[in-house]
XYZ file of C-alpha atoms in Angstrom:
394
model
C 94.909 87.426 97.904
C 98.533 86.531 98.905
C 99.579 86.994 102.499
C 101.508 90.160 103.180
C 105.305 89.876 102.667
C 107.820 92.450 103.320
C 110.920 92.183 101.189
C 112.686 94.961 103.072
C 112.016 93.215 106.424
C 113.296 89.956 104.784
C 116.263 91.736 103.553
C 117.140 93.374 106.808
C 116.606 90.098 108.736
C 119.047 88.089 106.479
C 121.566 91.002 106.402
C 121.585 92.893 109.547
C 124.377 95.127 108.545
C 122.016 96.711 106.029
C 119.326 97.242 108.776
C 121.879 98.933 110.939
C 123.168 101.119 108.116
C 119.637 102.253 107.416
C 119.220 103.371 110.887
C 122.499 105.166 110.917
C 121.987 107.080 107.719
C 118.163 107.528 108.093
C 118.731 111.275 109.421
C 121.274 112.009 106.657
C 118.620 110.756 103.953
C 115.889 112.793 105.781
C 117.939 115.961 105.813
C 118.931 115.539 102.069
C 115.335 115.125 101.103
C 114.535 118.254 103.027
C 117.283 120.170 101.401
C 116.346 118.948 97.891
C 112.808 120.212 98.312
C 113.874 123.532 99.422
C 116.128 123.893 96.439
C 113.229 122.880 94.235
C 111.009 125.468 95.780
C 113.468 128.071 94.851
C 113.639 126.981 91.320
C 116.841 125.010 91.463
C 117.561 122.130 89.156
C 118.234 119.248 91.612
C 118.602 116.561 88.981
C 122.243 115.526 89.734
C 121.798 115.130 93.445
C 118.248 113.470 93.132
C 119.955 110.766 91.051
C 122.356 110.144 93.895
C 119.782 110.167 96.490
C 117.665 107.601 94.287
C 120.861 105.444 94.122
C 121.572 105.662 97.886
C 117.958 104.991 98.775
C 117.819 101.868 96.468
C 121.162 100.273 97.540
C 120.207 100.682 101.323
C 116.641 99.235 101.073
C 116.807 96.936 98.286
C 120.198 95.488 98.172
C 122.770 93.751 100.518
C 125.579 95.881 99.134
C 126.912 97.429 102.128
C 130.048 99.027 100.715
C 128.134 100.212 97.712
C 125.412 101.908 99.944
C 127.900 103.570 102.156
C 129.714 104.924 99.127
C 126.205 106.052 97.550
C 125.549 107.886 100.891
C 129.011 109.801 100.795
C 128.422 110.514 97.002
C 124.946 111.972 97.880
C 126.520 114.231 100.505
C 128.950 115.445 98.398
C 126.572 116.386 95.611
C 124.734 118.540 97.921
C 128.002 120.536 98.456
C 128.462 121.224 94.766
C 127.678 124.877 93.970
C 126.882 124.197 90.354
C 125.710 120.699 89.715
C 124.987 119.433 86.213
C 121.324 119.948 85.162
C 118.663 117.862 83.806
C 119.649 118.370 80.041
C 123.398 117.227 80.621
C 124.126 113.725 79.188
C 126.792 111.287 80.432
C 129.236 109.489 78.123
C 126.536 106.762 77.260
C 123.928 109.411 76.379
C 121.787 109.144 79.413
C 120.583 112.093 81.427
C 121.745 111.022 84.849
C 125.456 111.606 85.136
C 125.014 111.449 88.948
C 124.744 107.712 89.043
C 126.252 104.452 87.493
C 123.062 102.338 88.086
C 121.510 101.569 84.674
C 117.840 101.571 85.642
C 118.137 104.894 87.449
C 119.811 106.306 84.282
C 116.806 104.954 82.210
C 114.324 106.581 84.740
C 116.067 109.878 85.103
C 116.114 110.072 81.263
C 112.392 109.602 80.982
C 111.438 113.210 80.085
C 114.348 113.675 77.615
C 113.663 110.251 75.890
C 109.831 110.682 75.640
C 109.226 114.346 75.607
C 112.045 116.351 74.056
C 113.119 117.282 70.503
C 115.918 114.942 69.256
C 118.746 114.732 68.447
C 120.782 115.278 71.408
C 124.578 115.676 71.360
C 125.172 112.105 72.225
C 123.113 109.140 71.151
C 121.636 107.016 73.904
C 124.049 104.085 73.729
C 122.998 103.017 77.171
C 119.706 101.660 75.596
C 121.803 99.030 73.867
C 121.431 96.860 76.900
C 117.792 96.239 75.878
C 117.961 97.104 72.311
C 116.628 93.822 70.853
C 113.074 92.175 71.659
C 114.695 89.103 73.326
C 116.929 91.343 75.394
C 114.253 93.552 76.479
C 111.891 90.805 77.520
C 114.439 88.787 79.123
C 115.587 91.828 81.072
C 111.978 92.313 82.342
C 111.283 88.775 82.981
C 114.357 88.280 85.123
C 113.095 91.302 87.319
C 109.601 89.856 87.949
C 110.759 87.730 90.870
C 113.290 88.014 93.763
C 114.842 85.730 96.225
C 115.733 88.370 98.860
C 117.172 86.216 101.457
C 119.549 84.146 99.071
C 120.343 86.727 96.532
C 120.224 89.801 98.707
C 118.322 91.891 96.221
C 114.649 93.012 95.815
C 114.143 93.642 92.132
C 110.787 95.462 92.559
C 112.099 98.936 92.445
C 114.062 98.358 89.382
C 111.151 96.652 87.582
C 108.685 99.445 88.553
C 110.807 102.198 87.211
C 112.153 100.289 84.099
C 108.972 98.899 82.867
C 107.064 102.350 82.783
C 109.540 103.799 80.562
C 110.202 100.832 78.302
C 106.517 100.436 77.574
C 106.125 104.069 76.633
C 109.275 103.974 74.387
C 108.113 100.953 72.546
C 104.685 102.305 71.899
C 106.113 105.554 70.769
C 108.145 103.974 68.292
C 111.514 103.748 70.131
C 113.958 106.787 70.521
C 116.749 107.770 68.120
C 117.025 104.311 66.675
C 116.715 102.345 69.832
C 113.579 99.937 70.712
C 112.137 100.599 67.313
C 112.423 97.163 65.577
C 109.260 95.499 64.248
C 109.544 92.635 66.873
C 109.401 94.897 70.092
C 105.526 95.362 70.254
C 104.400 91.763 69.936
C 107.128 90.436 72.421
C 106.217 93.277 74.831
C 102.435 92.473 74.586
C 102.959 88.755 75.090
C 105.030 89.558 78.170
C 102.302 91.975 79.690
C 99.525 89.415 78.982
C 101.366 86.578 80.645
C 102.246 88.805 83.505
C 98.979 89.884 84.614
C 97.620 87.465 87.396
C 94.136 86.284 86.493
C 93.123 85.760 90.203
C 93.952 89.135 91.496
C 93.821 91.015 88.061
C 96.955 92.864 89.236
C 100.574 92.948 88.209
C 103.117 92.327 90.779
C 106.272 90.704 92.109
C 106.864 87.106 92.885
C 109.071 86.482 95.959
C 110.706 83.216 96.828
C 110.167 82.591 100.599
C 111.021 79.649 102.985
C 110.696 75.983 101.970
C 110.763 76.965 98.317
C 107.370 78.638 98.316
C 106.619 81.641 96.358
C 104.417 84.577 97.166
C 102.981 86.914 94.336
C 102.384 90.340 95.676
C 99.812 92.673 94.100
C 101.451 95.930 93.389
C 99.589 99.207 92.905
C 102.220 101.105 90.927
C 103.080 98.354 88.686
C 99.385 97.765 88.003
C 98.835 101.505 87.413
C 101.742 101.660 84.838
C 100.228 98.828 82.744
C 96.703 100.218 83.088
C 97.802 103.601 81.961
C 100.343 102.859 79.268
C 98.809 99.523 77.789
C 95.063 99.548 78.797
C 94.299 97.469 75.735
C 96.073 94.491 77.127
C 94.492 94.476 80.615
C 92.024 91.834 81.416
C 90.002 90.549 84.412
C 88.721 93.783 85.453
C 86.234 92.806 88.063
C 88.997 90.762 89.935
C 91.292 93.682 89.522
C 88.888 96.089 91.153
C 87.971 93.675 93.950
C 91.766 93.490 94.732
C 92.146 97.227 94.565
C 89.162 97.708 96.903
C 90.741 94.954 99.199
C 94.116 96.609 99.629
C 92.729 99.897 100.509
C 93.929 99.879 104.213
C 97.425 98.432 103.251
C 100.628 100.305 102.718
C 102.299 101.009 99.451
C 103.202 99.288 97.222
C 100.647 96.627 98.168
C 98.100 99.277 99.179
C 96.816 102.902 98.851
C 98.522 104.247 101.930
C 101.871 105.722 102.828
C 103.186 105.369 106.196
C 101.663 108.745 107.140
C 98.398 107.916 105.390
C 96.942 109.248 102.097
C 99.127 110.813 99.388
C 98.227 112.522 96.078
C 100.510 110.165 94.185
C 98.793 106.963 95.470
C 95.376 108.436 95.105
C 96.068 109.297 91.536
C 96.982 105.755 90.808
C 93.886 104.480 92.529
C 91.453 106.803 90.639
C 93.218 106.052 87.233
C 92.522 102.324 87.749
C 88.857 103.217 88.711
C 88.554 105.587 85.714
C 89.910 103.084 83.388
C 87.865 100.130 84.543
C 84.629 102.048 85.299
C 82.755 100.507 82.359
C 83.644 97.038 83.220
C 82.876 97.281 86.949
C 79.845 95.826 88.781
C 77.281 98.228 90.318
C 78.443 97.329 93.769
C 82.011 97.949 92.961
C 81.098 101.487 91.459
C 79.350 102.325 94.572
C 82.329 101.550 96.783
C 84.714 103.403 94.379
C 82.506 106.511 94.378
C 82.583 106.466 98.077
C 86.403 106.203 98.360
C 87.017 108.727 95.641
C 84.860 111.255 97.695
C 87.036 110.412 100.662
C 90.262 110.976 98.680
C 88.860 114.174 97.358
C 87.899 115.412 100.756
C 91.478 114.474 101.895
C 93.100 116.473 98.991
C 91.186 119.717 99.676
C 91.656 119.548 103.448
C 95.160 118.378 103.769
C 96.984 118.735 100.422
C 96.085 121.544 98.041
C 94.918 124.602 99.932
C 92.567 127.405 98.740
C 95.541 129.336 97.203
C 96.847 126.379 95.372
C 99.722 125.863 97.845
C 100.707 122.221 98.207
C 100.646 121.807 101.935
C 101.501 118.023 101.829
C 104.048 117.234 99.179
C 104.590 113.533 98.572
C 107.669 112.394 100.479
C 110.274 111.068 98.035
C 108.973 112.946 95.093
C 110.489 116.028 93.825
C 108.335 119.156 94.542
C 107.280 119.772 90.971
C 106.316 116.221 90.576
C 104.132 116.408 93.748
C 102.249 119.233 92.028
C 101.731 117.010 89.073
C 100.231 114.198 91.180
C 97.927 116.600 92.911
C 96.677 118.092 89.669
C 96.553 114.584 87.875
C 94.359 113.308 90.809
C 92.056 116.334 90.389
C 91.944 116.232 86.657
C 91.108 112.545 86.553
C 88.156 112.811 88.806
C 86.678 115.881 86.922
C 87.481 118.438 89.370
C 88.512 120.851 86.829
C 86.292 119.775 84.050
C 82.876 118.451 84.811
C 82.864 116.406 81.633
C 85.438 114.187 82.955
C 83.429 113.041 86.057
C 82.929 109.441 85.724
C 82.007 108.598 89.212
C 79.269 110.913 90.365
C 76.631 113.447 89.161
C 77.121 115.690 92.225
C 78.445 119.238 91.666
C 82.088 119.376 92.808
C 83.596 122.433 94.609
C 84.514 125.267 92.408
C 88.175 124.776 91.480
C 88.925 128.257 90.347
C 90.925 129.668 93.378
C 93.061 126.466 93.765
C 93.561 126.118 89.843
C 94.740 129.716 89.548
C 96.991 129.206 92.572
C 98.624 126.141 91.380
C 99.198 127.723 88.085
C 101.007 130.563 89.600
C 102.986 128.370 91.973
C 104.385 126.465 89.011
C 106.032 129.598 87.667
C 108.525 129.219 90.729
C 109.999 126.050 89.577
C 112.592 125.406 86.927
C 110.863 125.582 83.600
C 113.358 123.079 81.960
C 111.315 120.374 83.626
C 108.782 118.728 81.386
C 106.799 117.973 84.410
C 105.850 121.620 84.672
C 104.288 121.547 81.275
C 102.639 118.222 81.949
C 100.903 119.762 85.083
C 99.856 122.917 83.313
C 98.274 120.540 80.764
C 96.435 118.717 83.716
C 95.251 122.136 84.756
C 93.842 123.030 81.201
C 96.480 125.691 80.444
C 98.212 124.113 77.438
C 97.968 120.852 75.445
C 101.097 118.809 74.756
C 101.351 115.423 72.867
C 103.892 114.148 75.355
C 101.873 114.335 78.701
C 102.665 110.589 79.327
C 106.467 111.556 79.997
C 105.578 111.636 83.775
C 103.843 109.100 85.884
């Protein structure tokens, strides 16, 4: 495995003004996150300020754009003062569903549900997709994001790559959207990109960073690997190496590991068990034994620290909207067969009866804004309904 490299630390070392700004606005960002969570629990649509929060966080932690970051924080604060903000179904002039930001990849990410899971046509065509509306344009865009020279260029492309590629892959495999990304050349070009991108040594997908003396470091990335395994499983190779790497990064922090700063999260645990489940038939017996042990650990953590007996999420994933946190908890439990014993791929043991938690989670979902596709996706994970667009969420 490659040695650990922190692009954020490298960025802040090269551009100390960004480090100082991060410290100065940390409480503002924390307060905004808490306020957005409160509103979401009340059933409010927080799409507009969430987009501005995402932009501010990205500019602070992934770029050297000091003025842009300061402005983005001010825009975030202003958005929290708006009494009737634009909702998740409001388009901007380019047909994206993120009028709260001007950053292209955030527009793409915040339009995921509408592009993948809603009935078209919308009032405005998605002209913002024109930027990648061609096989060469699309693959060049992705290739350019796969590496970063943080100290010289003042930008870490990892966040943009992670959000963009997860939407692009699904759009192309769904046949494009409203005339975009739908030509015959997209699939073969995308599949060549994915095959070339996977690292044969680690089995992972990740970012390559330029470091001192012209050297490069390729960092295995849990989320990037999850997206490729979930959305293009037929292209993933070198499974024993992938699982060895997955087990080796267990104690590391995201995105190079399973853990958040505070420890486990339902989001990361879901990513991990999805990789185990997809690769189970290709794993060595020793790998299965280790995986089963860790899945049991994650299940115990979820039942003791995240989803209580009444289905209340006691430990929402920081940075995710509350409805999405419910999705990741449900997706984790669903993937390991907690709700449906026929899905248990990792153990023959009887799991704890899920009835009370399941009923409670279903009841809690009614508190949220029902316009969010993630609500239906979570209900599908809980076995309440079946939707053909469940991949509209991570």
